[in-house]
Tab-separated table of C-alpha atoms in Angstrom:
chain	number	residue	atom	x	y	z
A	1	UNK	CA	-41.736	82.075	-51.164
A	2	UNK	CA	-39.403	79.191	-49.924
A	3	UNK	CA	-38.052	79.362	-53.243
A	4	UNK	CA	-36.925	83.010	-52.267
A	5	UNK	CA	-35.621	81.948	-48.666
A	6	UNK	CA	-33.624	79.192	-50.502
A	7	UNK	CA	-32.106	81.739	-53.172
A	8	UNK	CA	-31.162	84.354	-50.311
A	9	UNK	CA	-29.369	80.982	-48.688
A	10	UNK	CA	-26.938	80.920	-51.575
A	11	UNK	CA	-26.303	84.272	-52.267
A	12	UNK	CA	-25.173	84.596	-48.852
A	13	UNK	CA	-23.032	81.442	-48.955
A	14	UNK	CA	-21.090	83.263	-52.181
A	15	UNK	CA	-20.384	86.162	-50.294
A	16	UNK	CA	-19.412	84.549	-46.655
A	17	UNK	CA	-16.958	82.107	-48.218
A	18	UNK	CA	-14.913	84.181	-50.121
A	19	UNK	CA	-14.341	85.898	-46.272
A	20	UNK	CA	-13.515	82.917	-44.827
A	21	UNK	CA	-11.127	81.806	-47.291
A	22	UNK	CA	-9.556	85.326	-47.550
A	23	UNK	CA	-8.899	87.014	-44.351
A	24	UNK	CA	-5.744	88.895	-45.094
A	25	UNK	CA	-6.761	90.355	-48.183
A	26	UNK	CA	-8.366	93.891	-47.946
A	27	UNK	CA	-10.901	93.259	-50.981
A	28	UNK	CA	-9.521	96.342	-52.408
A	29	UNK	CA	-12.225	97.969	-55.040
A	30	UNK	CA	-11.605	96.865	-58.640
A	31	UNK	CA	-11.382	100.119	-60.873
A	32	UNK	CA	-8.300	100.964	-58.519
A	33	UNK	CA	-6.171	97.894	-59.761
A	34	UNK	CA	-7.534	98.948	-63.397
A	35	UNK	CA	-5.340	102.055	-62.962
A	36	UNK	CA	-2.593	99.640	-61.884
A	37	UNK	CA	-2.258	97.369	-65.108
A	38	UNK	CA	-2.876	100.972	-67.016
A	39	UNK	CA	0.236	102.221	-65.600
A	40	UNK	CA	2.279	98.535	-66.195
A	41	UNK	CA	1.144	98.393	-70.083
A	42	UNK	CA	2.042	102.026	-70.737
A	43	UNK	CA	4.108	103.948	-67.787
A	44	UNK	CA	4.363	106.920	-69.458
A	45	UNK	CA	0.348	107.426	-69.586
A	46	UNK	CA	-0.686	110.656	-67.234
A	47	UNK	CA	-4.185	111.087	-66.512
A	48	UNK	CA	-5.616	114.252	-68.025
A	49	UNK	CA	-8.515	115.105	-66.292
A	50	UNK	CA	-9.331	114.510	-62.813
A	51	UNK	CA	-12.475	114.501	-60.639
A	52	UNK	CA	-14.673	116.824	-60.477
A	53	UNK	CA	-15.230	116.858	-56.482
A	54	UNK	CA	-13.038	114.348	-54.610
A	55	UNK	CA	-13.958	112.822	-51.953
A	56	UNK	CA	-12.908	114.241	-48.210
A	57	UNK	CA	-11.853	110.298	-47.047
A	58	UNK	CA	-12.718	106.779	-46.876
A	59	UNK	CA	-15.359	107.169	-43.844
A	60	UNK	CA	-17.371	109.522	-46.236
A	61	UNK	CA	-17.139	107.504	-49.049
A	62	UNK	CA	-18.915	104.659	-47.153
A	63	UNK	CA	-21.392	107.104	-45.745
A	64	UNK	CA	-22.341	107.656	-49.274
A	65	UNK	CA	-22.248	104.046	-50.150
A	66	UNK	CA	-24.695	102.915	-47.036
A	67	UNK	CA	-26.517	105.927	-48.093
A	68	UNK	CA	-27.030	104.649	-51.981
A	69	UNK	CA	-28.342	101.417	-50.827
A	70	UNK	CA	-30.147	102.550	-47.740
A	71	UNK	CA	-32.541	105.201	-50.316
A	72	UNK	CA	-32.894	102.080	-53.045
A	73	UNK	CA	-33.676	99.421	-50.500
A	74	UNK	CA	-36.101	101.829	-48.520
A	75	UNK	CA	-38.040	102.025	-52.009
A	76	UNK	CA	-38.041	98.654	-52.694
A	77	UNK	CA	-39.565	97.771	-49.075
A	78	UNK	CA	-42.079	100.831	-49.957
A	79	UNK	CA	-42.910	99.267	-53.565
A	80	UNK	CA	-43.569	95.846	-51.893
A	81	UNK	CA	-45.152	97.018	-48.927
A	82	UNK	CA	-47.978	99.215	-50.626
A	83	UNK	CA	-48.310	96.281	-52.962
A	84	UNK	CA	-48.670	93.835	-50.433
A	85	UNK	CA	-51.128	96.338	-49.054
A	86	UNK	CA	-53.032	96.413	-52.105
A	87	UNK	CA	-53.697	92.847	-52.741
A	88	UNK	CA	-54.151	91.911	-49.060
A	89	UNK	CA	-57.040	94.960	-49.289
A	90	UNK	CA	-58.559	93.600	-52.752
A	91	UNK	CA	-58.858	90.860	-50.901
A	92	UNK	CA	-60.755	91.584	-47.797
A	93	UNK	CA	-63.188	93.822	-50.050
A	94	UNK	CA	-63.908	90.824	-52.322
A	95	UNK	CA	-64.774	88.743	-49.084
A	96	UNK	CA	-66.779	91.152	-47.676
B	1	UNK	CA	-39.775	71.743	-60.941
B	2	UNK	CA	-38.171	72.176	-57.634
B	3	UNK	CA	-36.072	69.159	-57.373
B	4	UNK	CA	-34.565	70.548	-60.655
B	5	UNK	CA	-33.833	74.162	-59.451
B	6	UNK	CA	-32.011	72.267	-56.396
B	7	UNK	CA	-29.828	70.156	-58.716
B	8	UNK	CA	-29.153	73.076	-60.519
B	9	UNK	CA	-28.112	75.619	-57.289
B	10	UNK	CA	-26.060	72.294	-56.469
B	11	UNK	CA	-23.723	72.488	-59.333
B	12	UNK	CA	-23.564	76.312	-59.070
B	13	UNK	CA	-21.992	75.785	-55.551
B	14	UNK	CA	-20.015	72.789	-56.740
B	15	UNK	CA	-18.537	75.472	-59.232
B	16	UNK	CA	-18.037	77.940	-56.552
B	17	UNK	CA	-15.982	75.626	-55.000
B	18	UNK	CA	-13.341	75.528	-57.614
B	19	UNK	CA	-12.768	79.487	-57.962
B	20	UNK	CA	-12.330	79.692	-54.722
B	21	UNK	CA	-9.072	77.635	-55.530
B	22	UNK	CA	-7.924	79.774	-58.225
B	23	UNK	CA	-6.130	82.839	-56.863
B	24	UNK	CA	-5.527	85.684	-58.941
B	25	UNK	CA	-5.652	89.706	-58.592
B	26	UNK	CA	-8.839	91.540	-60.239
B	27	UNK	CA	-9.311	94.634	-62.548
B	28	UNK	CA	-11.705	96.926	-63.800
B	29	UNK	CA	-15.016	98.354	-63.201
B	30	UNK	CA	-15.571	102.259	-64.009
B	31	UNK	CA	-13.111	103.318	-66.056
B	32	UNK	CA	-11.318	105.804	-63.854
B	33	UNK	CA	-11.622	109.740	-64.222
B	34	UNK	CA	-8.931	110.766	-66.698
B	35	UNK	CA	-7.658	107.699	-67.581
B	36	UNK	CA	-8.803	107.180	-70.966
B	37	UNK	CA	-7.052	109.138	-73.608
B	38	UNK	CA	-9.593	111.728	-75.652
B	39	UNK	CA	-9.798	110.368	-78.712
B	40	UNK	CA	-11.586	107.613	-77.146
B	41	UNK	CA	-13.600	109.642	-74.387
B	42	UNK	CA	-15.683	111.519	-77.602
B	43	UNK	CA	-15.672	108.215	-79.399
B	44	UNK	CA	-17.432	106.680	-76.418
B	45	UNK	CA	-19.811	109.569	-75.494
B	46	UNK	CA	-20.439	109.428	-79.445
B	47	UNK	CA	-21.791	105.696	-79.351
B	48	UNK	CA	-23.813	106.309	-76.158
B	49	UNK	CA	-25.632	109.392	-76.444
B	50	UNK	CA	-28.036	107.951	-79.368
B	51	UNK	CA	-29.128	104.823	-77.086
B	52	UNK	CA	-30.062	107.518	-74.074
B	53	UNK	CA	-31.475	109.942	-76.762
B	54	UNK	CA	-33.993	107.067	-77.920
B	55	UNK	CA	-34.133	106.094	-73.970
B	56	UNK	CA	-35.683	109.399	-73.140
B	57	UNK	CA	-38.255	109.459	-75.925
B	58	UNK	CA	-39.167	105.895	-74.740
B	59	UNK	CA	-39.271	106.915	-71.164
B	60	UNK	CA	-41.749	109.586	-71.841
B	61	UNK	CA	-43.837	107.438	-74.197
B	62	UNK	CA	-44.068	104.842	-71.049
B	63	UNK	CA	-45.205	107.463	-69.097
B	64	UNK	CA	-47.662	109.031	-70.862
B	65	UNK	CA	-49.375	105.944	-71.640
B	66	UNK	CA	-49.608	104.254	-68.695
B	67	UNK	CA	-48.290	107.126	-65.526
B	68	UNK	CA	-49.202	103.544	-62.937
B	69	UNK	CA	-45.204	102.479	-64.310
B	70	UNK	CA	-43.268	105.133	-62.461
B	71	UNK	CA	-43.771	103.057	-59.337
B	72	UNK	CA	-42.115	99.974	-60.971
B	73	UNK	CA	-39.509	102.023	-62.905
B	74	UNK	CA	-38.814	103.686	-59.815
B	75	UNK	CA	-38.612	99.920	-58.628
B	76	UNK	CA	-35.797	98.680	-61.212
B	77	UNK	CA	-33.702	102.445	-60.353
B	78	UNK	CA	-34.237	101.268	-56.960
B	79	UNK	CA	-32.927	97.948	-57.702
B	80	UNK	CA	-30.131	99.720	-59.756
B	81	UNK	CA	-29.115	101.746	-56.832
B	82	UNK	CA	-28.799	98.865	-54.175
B	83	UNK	CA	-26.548	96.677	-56.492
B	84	UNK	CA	-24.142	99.229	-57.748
B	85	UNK	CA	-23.528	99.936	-54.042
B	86	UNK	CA	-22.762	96.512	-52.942
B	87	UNK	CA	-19.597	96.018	-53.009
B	88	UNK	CA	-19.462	92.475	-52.204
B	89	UNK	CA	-16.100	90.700	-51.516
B	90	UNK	CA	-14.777	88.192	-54.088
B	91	UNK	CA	-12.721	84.958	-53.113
B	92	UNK	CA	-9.939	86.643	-55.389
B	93	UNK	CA	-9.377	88.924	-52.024
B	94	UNK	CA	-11.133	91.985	-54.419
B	95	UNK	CA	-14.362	93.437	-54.501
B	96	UNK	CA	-16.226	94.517	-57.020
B	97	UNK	CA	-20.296	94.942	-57.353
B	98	UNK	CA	-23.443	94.312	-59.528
B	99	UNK	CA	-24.946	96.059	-62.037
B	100	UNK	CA	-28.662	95.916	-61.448
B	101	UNK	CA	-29.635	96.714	-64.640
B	102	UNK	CA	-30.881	93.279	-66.200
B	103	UNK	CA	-33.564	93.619	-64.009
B	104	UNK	CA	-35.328	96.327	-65.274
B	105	UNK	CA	-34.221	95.362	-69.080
B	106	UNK	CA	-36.549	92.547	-68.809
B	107	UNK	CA	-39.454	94.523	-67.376
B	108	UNK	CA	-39.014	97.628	-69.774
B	109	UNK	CA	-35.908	96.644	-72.308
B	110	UNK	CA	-32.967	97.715	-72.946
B	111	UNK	CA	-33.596	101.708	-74.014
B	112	UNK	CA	-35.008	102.291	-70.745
B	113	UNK	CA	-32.755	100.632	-68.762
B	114	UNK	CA	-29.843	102.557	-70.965
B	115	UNK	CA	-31.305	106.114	-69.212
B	116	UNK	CA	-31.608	104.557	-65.798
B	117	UNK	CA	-28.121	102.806	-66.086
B	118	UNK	CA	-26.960	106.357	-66.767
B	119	UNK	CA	-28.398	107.993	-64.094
B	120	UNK	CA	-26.614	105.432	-61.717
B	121	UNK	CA	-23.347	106.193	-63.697
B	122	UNK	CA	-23.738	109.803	-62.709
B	123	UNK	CA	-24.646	109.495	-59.403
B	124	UNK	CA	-21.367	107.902	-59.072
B	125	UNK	CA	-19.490	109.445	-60.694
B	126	UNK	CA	-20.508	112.909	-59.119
B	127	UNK	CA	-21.149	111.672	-55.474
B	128	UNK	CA	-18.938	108.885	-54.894
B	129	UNK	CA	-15.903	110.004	-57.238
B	130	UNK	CA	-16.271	106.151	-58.811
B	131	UNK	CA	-15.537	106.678	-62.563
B	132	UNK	CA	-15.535	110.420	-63.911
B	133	UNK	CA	-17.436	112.569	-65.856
B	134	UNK	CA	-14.817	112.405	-68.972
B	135	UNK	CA	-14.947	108.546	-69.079
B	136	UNK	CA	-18.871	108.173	-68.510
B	137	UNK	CA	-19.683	107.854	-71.865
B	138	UNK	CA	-17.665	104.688	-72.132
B	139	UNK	CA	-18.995	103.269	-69.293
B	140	UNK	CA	-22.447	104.083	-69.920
B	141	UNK	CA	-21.764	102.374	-72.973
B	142	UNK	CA	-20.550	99.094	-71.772
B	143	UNK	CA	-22.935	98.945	-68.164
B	144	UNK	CA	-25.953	101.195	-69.336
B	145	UNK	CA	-25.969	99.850	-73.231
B	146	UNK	CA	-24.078	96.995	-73.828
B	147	UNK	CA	-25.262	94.775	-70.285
B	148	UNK	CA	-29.027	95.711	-71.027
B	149	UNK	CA	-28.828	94.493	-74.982
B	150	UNK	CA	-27.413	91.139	-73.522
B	151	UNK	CA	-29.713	91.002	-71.011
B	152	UNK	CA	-32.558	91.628	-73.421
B	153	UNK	CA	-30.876	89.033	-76.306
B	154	UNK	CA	-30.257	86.269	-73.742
B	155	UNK	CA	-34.077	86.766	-72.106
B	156	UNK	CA	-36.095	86.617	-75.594
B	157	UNK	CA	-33.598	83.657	-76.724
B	158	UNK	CA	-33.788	81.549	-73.876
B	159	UNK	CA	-37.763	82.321	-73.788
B	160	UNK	CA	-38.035	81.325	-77.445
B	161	UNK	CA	-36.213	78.028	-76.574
B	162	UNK	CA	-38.908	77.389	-73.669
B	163	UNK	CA	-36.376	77.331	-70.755
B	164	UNK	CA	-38.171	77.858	-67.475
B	165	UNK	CA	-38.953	81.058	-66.537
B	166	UNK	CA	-36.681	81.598	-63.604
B	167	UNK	CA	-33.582	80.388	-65.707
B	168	UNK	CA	-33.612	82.672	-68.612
B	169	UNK	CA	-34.163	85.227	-65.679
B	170	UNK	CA	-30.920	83.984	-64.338
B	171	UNK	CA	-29.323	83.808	-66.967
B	172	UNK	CA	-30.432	87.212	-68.519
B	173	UNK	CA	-29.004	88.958	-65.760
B	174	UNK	CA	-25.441	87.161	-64.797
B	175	UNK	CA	-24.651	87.425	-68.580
B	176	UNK	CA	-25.881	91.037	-68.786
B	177	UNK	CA	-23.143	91.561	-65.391
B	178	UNK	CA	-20.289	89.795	-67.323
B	179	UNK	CA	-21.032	90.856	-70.820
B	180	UNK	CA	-20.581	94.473	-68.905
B	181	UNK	CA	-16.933	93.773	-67.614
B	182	UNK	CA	-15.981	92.426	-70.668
B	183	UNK	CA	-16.451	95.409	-72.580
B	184	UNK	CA	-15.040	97.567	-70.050
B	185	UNK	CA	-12.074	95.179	-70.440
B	186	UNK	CA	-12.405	95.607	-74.267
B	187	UNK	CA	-12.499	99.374	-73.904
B	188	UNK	CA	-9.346	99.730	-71.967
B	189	UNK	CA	-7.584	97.331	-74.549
B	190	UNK	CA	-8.099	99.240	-77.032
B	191	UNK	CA	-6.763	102.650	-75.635
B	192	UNK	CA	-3.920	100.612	-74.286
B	193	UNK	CA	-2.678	97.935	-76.530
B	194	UNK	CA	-0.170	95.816	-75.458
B	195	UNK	CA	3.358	96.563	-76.783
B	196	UNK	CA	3.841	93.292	-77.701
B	197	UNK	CA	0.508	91.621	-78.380
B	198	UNK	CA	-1.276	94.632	-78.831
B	199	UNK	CA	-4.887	95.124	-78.082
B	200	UNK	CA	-5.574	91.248	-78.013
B	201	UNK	CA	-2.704	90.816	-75.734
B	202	UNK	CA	-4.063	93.679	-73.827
B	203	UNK	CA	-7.360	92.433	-73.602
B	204	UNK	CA	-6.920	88.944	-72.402
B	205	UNK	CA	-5.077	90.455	-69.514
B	206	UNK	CA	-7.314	92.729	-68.156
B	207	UNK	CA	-10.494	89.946	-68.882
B	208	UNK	CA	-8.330	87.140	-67.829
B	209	UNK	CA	-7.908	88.745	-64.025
B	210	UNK	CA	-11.306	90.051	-63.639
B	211	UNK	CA	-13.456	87.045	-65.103
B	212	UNK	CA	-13.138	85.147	-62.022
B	213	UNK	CA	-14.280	87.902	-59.848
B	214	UNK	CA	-16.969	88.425	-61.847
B	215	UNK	CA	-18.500	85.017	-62.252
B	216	UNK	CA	-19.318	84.680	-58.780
B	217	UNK	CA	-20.706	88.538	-58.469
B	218	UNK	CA	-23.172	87.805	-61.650
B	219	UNK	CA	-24.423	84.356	-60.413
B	220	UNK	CA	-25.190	86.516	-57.250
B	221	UNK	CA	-26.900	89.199	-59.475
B	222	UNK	CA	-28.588	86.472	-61.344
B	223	UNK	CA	-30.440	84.988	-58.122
B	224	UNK	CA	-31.194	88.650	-56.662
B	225	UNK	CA	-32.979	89.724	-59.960
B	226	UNK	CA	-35.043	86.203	-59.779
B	227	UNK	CA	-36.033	87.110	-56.578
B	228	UNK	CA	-37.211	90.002	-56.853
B	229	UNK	CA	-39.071	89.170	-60.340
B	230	UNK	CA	-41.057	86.571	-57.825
B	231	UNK	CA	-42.043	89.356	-55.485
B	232	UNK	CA	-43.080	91.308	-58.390
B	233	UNK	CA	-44.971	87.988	-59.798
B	234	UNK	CA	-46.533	87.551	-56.532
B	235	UNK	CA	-47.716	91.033	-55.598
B	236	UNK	CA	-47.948	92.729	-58.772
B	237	UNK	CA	-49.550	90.546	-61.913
B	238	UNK	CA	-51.503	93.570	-63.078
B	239	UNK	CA	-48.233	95.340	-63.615
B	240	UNK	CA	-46.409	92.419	-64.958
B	241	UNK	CA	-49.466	91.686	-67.753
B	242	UNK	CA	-49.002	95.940	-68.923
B	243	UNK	CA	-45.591	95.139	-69.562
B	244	UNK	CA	-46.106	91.707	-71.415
B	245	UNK	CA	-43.931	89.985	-69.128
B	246	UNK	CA	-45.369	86.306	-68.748
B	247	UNK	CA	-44.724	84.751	-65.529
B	248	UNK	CA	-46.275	82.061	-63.302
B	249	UNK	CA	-47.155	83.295	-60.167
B	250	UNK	CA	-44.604	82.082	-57.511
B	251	UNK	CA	-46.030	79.615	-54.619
């Protein structure tokens, strides 16, 4: 598992420096500056369709977001946990 | 073995290093809501709907004959879920986020992953008002279709060629996270070719700006998926040998 520590070491190190080396940009999302270069190749281009339900504003759209990851990572820590569970159980019971 | 995996995390930062020179502005992820013209919306949904067709018949296949999966599909969702909601900041000053998805290709292939990568997509679409409901079928195509397929290509090739386990991991899942943007790039090109260099032209500027945010988000999606593919090694063999996925257990 030090393997693991040492891989979580350099993911966070490629997403701290990009912070450090950019702190007046406003990491704006990417599918917004999509739109952008749409509208510079062809101007006259008008979206025909819009959303379905648009969000109320940005604070609820990051409620959404913490909520997204806080449901998948609460599974994953449930998946590992009963696993870890298991094996640490099989384990007593073959001791015993 | 671990002396090598060192060296090799070395040159990935030494790389690093370099982008974060290069300065440019980023593009693309979902294709907006509305902005793809209709002619290629039902040419999109067209090419998709077969892959989550088969998906579903292979889901319920999975599940009949062997119901102990759902826990480890639910797993790779799970996974799914977390990614596509990290947004994570990119030394071009843009964000953009993981797919997840090459994860669970090389657990269950790429059908599987093609319904689960949808179900994200809609999710998103509906909830978060990321992407639209009009341009989902070309998005599922190119994250829920296109990223698995590479993911699945670059996993059996790299096994064939005996690279160590935890590489062709790696590498299975950045390239499955680029391969993704570049057909979203490829999509938009061809709905809006360049006046004057027309959809080539097109294309190399919307890949072009968003390789380099990319690169660094997939090597990050590359070392998340081999992490968690040690957990899994580690707690779950039993699960692992069902699925005829070969892996040493991690120390």
């Amino acid at each position: 598992m030090k393997k693991n520590l040492f891989l979580l070491f350099v993911i966070l190190l490629f997403i701290i420096v990009p912070l450090a080396y950019n702190t007046s940009s406003e990491f704006a999302g990417t599918d917004g500056k999509a739109v952008d270069a749409i509208e510079s190749i062809n101007p006259k281009y008008e979206p025909w369709f819009s959303n379905v339900w648009e969000l109320p504003g940005g604070e609820v759209e990051s409620l959404l977001f913490a909520l997204q990851a806080a449901l998948g990572a609460g599974f994953i820590g449930y998946f590992f946990g009963l696993s870890k569970g298991k094996k640490n159980g099989n384990k007593k019971e073959t001791l015993r | 073995m671990r002396k090598s995996f060192f060296w090799f995390c070395s040159i990935l930062m030494l790389a690093s290093y370099f982008w974060v020179n290069s300065f440019s502005s980023t593009h693309a992820m979902h294709i907006a809501e509305g902005f793809l013209p209709i002619k290629w919306v039902i040419i999109w949904w067209i090419a998709f709907l077969p892959f989550l067709f088969i998906g579903i018949l292979q889901l319920r296949k999975l599940f009949r004959n062997s119901p102990e999966m759902k826990m480890v599909l639910g797993l790779s969702t799970a996974f799914a879920f977390v990614l596509s909601a990290l947004k994570i900041p990119s030394v071009t000053g843009s964000s953009s986020h993981p797919t997840g998805l090459g994860f669970g290709t090389i657990l269950f292939g790429p059908m599987i992953m093609s319904v689960v990568g949808f179900v994200v997509l809609l999710f998103q679409s509906l909830l978060l008002a990321h992407g639209g409901i009009t341009t989902l079928g070309a998005n599922a195509f190119s994250m829920a279709v296109l990223g698995p397929f590479v993911a699945y290509g670059v996993y059996k090739a790299s096994k064939k060629m005996n690279v160590h386990h935890n590489v062709s991991i790696f590498l299975a899942a950045a390239l499955a996270n680029l391969a993704t943007y570049v057909a979203t790039s490829f999509q938009l090109a061809l709905a809006f070719p360049d006046s004057v260099n027309g959809i080539i032209g097109s294309f190399m500027k919307f890949a072009s700006i968003f390789a380099i945010t990319q690169i660094p988000l997939s090597i990050v999606e590359g070392l998340l998926t081999v992490m968690v593919l040690n957990f899994l090694a580690k707690y779950n063999r039993e699960e692992l040998s069902t699925l005829n996925v070969q892996m040493k257990e991690a120390k």
